[in-house]
Short mmCIF file of C-alpha atoms and ligand atoms in Angstrom, two decimals:
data_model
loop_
_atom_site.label_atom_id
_atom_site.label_comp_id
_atom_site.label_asym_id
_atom_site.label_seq_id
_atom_site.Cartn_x
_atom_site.Cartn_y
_atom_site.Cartn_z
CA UNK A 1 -10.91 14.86 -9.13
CA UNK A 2 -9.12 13.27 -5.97
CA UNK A 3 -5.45 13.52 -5.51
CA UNK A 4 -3.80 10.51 -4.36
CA UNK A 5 -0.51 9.92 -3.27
CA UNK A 6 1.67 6.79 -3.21
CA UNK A 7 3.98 5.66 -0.78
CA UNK A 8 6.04 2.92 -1.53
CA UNK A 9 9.37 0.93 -0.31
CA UNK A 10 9.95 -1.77 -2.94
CA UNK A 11 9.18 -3.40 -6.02
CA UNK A 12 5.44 -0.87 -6.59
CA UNK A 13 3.94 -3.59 -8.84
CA UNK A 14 0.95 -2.08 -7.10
CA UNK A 15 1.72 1.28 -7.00
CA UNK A 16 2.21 0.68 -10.90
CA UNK A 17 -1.11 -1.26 -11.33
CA UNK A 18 -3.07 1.88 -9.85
CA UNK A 19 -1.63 4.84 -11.24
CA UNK A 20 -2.62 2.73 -14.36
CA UNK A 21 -6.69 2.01 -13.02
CA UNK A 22 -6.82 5.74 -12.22
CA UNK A 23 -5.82 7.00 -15.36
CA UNK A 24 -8.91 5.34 -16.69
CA UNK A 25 -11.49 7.10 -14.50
CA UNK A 26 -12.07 10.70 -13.59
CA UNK A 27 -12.55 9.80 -9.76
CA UNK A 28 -9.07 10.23 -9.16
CA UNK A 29 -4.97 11.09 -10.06
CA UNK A 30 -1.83 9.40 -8.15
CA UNK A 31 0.23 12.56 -8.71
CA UNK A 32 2.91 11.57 -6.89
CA UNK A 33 4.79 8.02 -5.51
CA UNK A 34 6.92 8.84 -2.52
CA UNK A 35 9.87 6.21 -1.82
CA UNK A 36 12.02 5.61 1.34
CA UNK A 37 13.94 3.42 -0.73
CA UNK A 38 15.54 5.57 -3.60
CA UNK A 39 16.80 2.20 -4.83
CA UNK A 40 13.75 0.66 -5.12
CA UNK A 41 12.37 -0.30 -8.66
CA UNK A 42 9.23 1.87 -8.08
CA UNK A 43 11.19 4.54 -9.79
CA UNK A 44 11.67 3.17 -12.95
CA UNK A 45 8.32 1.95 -13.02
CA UNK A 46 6.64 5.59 -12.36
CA UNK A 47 9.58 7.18 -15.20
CA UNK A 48 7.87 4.77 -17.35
CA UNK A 49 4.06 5.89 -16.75
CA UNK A 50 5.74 9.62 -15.85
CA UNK A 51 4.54 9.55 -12.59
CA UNK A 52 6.69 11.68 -10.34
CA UNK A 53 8.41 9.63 -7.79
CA UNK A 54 10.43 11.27 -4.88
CA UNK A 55 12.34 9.95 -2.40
CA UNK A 56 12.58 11.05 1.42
CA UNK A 57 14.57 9.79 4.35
CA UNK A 58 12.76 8.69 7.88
CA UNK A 59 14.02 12.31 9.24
CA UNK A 60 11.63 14.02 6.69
CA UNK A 61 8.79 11.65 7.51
CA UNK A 62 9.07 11.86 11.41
CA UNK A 63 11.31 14.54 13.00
CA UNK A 64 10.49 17.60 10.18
CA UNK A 65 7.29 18.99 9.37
CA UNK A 66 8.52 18.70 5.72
CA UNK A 67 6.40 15.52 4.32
CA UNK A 68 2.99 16.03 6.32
CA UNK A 69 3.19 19.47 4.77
CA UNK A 70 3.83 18.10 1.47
CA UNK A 71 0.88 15.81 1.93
CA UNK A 72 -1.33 18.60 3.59
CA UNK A 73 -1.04 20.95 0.49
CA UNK A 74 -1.07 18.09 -2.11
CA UNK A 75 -3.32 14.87 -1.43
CA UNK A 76 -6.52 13.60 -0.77
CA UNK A 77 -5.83 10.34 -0.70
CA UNK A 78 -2.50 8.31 0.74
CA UNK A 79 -2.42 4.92 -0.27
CA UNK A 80 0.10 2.31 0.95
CA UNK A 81 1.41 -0.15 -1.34
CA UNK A 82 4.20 -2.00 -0.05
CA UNK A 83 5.27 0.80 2.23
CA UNK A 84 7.26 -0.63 5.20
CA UNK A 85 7.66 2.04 7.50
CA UNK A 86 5.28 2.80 10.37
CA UNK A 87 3.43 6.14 9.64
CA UNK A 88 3.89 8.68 12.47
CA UNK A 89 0.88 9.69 14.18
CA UNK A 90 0.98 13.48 13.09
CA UNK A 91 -0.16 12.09 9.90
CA UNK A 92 -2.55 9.34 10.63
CA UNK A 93 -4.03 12.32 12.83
CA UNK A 94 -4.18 14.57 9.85
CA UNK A 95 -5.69 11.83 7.61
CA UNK A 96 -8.42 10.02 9.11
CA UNK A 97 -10.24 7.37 7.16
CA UNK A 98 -8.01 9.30 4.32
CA UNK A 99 -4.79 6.48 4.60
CA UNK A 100 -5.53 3.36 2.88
CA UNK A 101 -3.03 0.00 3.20
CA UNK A 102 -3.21 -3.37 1.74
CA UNK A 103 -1.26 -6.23 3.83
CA UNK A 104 -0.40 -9.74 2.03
CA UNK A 105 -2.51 -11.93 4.07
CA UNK A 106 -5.78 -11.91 6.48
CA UNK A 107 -5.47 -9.72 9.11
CA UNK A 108 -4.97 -10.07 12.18
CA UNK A 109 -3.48 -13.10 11.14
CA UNK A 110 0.03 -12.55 10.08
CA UNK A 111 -0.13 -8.68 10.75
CA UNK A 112 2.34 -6.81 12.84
CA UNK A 113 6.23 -5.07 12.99
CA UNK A 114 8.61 -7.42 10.86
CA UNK A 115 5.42 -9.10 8.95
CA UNK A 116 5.63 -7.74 5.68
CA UNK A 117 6.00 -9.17 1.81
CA UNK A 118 7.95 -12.53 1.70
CA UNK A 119 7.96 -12.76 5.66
CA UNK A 120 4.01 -13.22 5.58
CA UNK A 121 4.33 -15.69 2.57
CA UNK A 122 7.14 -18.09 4.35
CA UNK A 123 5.34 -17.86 7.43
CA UNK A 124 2.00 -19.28 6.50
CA UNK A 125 4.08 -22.24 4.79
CA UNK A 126 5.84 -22.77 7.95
CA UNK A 127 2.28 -23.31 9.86
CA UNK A 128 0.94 -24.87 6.91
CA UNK A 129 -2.09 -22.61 6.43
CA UNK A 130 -4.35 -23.55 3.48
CA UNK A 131 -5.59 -20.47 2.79
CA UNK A 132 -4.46 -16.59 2.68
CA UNK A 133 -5.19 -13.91 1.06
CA UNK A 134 -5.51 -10.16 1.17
CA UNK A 135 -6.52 -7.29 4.10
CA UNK A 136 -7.02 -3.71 2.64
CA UNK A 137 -7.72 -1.05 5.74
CA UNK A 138 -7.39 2.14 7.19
CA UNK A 139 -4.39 3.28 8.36
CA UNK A 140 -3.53 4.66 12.26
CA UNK A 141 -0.54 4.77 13.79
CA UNK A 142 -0.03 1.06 14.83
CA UNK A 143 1.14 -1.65 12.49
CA UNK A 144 -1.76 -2.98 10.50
CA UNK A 145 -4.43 -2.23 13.06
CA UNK A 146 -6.89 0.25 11.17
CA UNK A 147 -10.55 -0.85 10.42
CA UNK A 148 -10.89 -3.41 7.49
CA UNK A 149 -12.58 -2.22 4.38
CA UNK A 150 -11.85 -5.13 2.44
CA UNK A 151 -10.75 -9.11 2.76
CA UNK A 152 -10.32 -11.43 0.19
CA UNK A 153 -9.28 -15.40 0.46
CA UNK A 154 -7.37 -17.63 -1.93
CA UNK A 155 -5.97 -20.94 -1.01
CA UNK A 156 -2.85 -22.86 -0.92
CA UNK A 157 -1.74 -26.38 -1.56
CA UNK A 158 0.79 -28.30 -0.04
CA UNK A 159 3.20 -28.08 -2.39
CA UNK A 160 2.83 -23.77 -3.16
CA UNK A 161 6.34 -22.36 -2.04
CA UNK A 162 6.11 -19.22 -0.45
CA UNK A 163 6.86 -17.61 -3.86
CA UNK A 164 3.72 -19.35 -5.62
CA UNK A 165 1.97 -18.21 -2.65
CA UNK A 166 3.10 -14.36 -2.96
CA UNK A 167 1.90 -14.73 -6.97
CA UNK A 168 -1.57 -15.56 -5.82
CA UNK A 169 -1.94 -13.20 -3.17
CA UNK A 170 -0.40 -10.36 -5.93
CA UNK A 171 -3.12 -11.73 -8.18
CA UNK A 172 -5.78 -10.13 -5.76
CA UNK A 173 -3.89 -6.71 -4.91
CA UNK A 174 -4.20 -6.01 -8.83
CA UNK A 175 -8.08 -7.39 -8.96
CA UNK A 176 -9.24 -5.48 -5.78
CA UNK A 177 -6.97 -2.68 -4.66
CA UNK A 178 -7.35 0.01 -7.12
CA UNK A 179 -11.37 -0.54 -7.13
CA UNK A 180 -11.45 -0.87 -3.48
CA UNK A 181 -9.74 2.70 -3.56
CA UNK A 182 -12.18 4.29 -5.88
CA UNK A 183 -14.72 2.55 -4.05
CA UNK A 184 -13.92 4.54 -0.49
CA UNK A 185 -13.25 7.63 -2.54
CA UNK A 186 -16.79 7.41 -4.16
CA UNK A 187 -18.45 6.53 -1.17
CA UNK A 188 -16.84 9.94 0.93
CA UNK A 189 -18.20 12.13 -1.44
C1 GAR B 201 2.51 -6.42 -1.57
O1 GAR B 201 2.22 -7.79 -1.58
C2 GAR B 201 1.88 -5.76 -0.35
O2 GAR B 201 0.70 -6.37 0.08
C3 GAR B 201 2.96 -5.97 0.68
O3 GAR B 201 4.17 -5.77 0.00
C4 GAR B 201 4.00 -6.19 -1.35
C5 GAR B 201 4.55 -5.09 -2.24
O4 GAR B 201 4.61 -5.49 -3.57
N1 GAR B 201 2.80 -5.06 1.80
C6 GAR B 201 3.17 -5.36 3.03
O5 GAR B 201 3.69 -6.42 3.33
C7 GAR B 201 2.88 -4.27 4.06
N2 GAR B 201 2.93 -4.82 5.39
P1 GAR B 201 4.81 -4.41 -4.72
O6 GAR B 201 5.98 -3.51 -4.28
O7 GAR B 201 5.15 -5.20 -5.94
O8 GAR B 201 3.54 -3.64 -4.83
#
């Protein structure tokens, strides 16, 4: 059984909807969520499932050893779900093909520093897009440039807000990402 471990920033509606899927199958365990947020509601989420979430602060993840090491001696698998930070290149190095991130729209549309959660979603309104959707990929050390695994599309009327649009596009994260995971994980062994 693979470990996995979660890092997320925010709400972790996803991080919450896969710790779920992979307590269903025997391909894999999220063991841990790690959180550079320690307000973010991803903690009460994983005290509800009693998932242990930990927080860390951006001098742990790039200037100490500390985190890598963490993730070295404890996971198989990193997964980003909502995680806004850029991951430093000693651990992209470390995990190759091993990182997994899903971005709110269609890469490389939309993709980049600053483009994250309700930024993507207010700027496809702006420019009138009529469809989005999803990007899962591989993680390396720039901003949502990894190989895509995975795409999926959904479209958008005229009159979606960019909150109607974020609903939709969450609609496929919980559909796709935790099988696209197990997916990957299957297919390395
Ligand atoms: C998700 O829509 C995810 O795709 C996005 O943040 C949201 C987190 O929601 N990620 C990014 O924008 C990364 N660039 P959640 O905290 O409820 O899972």
């Amino acid at each position: 059984m693979k470990r996995i471990i979660i890092f997320a920033s925010g709400s972790g509606s996803n991080a919450e909807n896969i710790i779920k899927y992979f307590k269903t199958t025997k391909t894999a365990i999220v063991t841990h969520v790690l959180s550079n947020n320690e307000h973010a509601k991803v903690f009460e989420r994983c005290k509800q499932l009693k998932t242990k979430c930990l927080h860390f602060t951006k001098i742990q993840f790039s200037q100490t050893n500390e985190i890598i090491n963490m993730l070295k001696k404890e996971a198989d698998y990193i997964i980003l779900a909502g995680f806004l930070w850029k991951v430093p290149s000693k651990i992209t190095d470390a995990f190759p093909n091993k990182i997994i991130n899903i971005h709110p729209a269609l890469l490389p549309k939309y993709g980049g520093k600053g483009m994250y959660g309700m930024n993507v979603h207010k700027a496809i309104k702006e420019n009138k897009e009529v469809e989005t959707g999803i990007t899962i990929h591989f993680v390396n050390e720039k901003y949502d440039d990894g190989a895509i695994i995975f795409q999926e599309k959904t479209s958008i009327s005229a009159d979606d807000s960019p909150e109607m649009i974020a609903k939709k596009v969450h609609k496929l994260e919980y559909v796709h990402f935790p099988n696209i995971i197990e997916k990957v994980i299957l297919e390395n062994e």
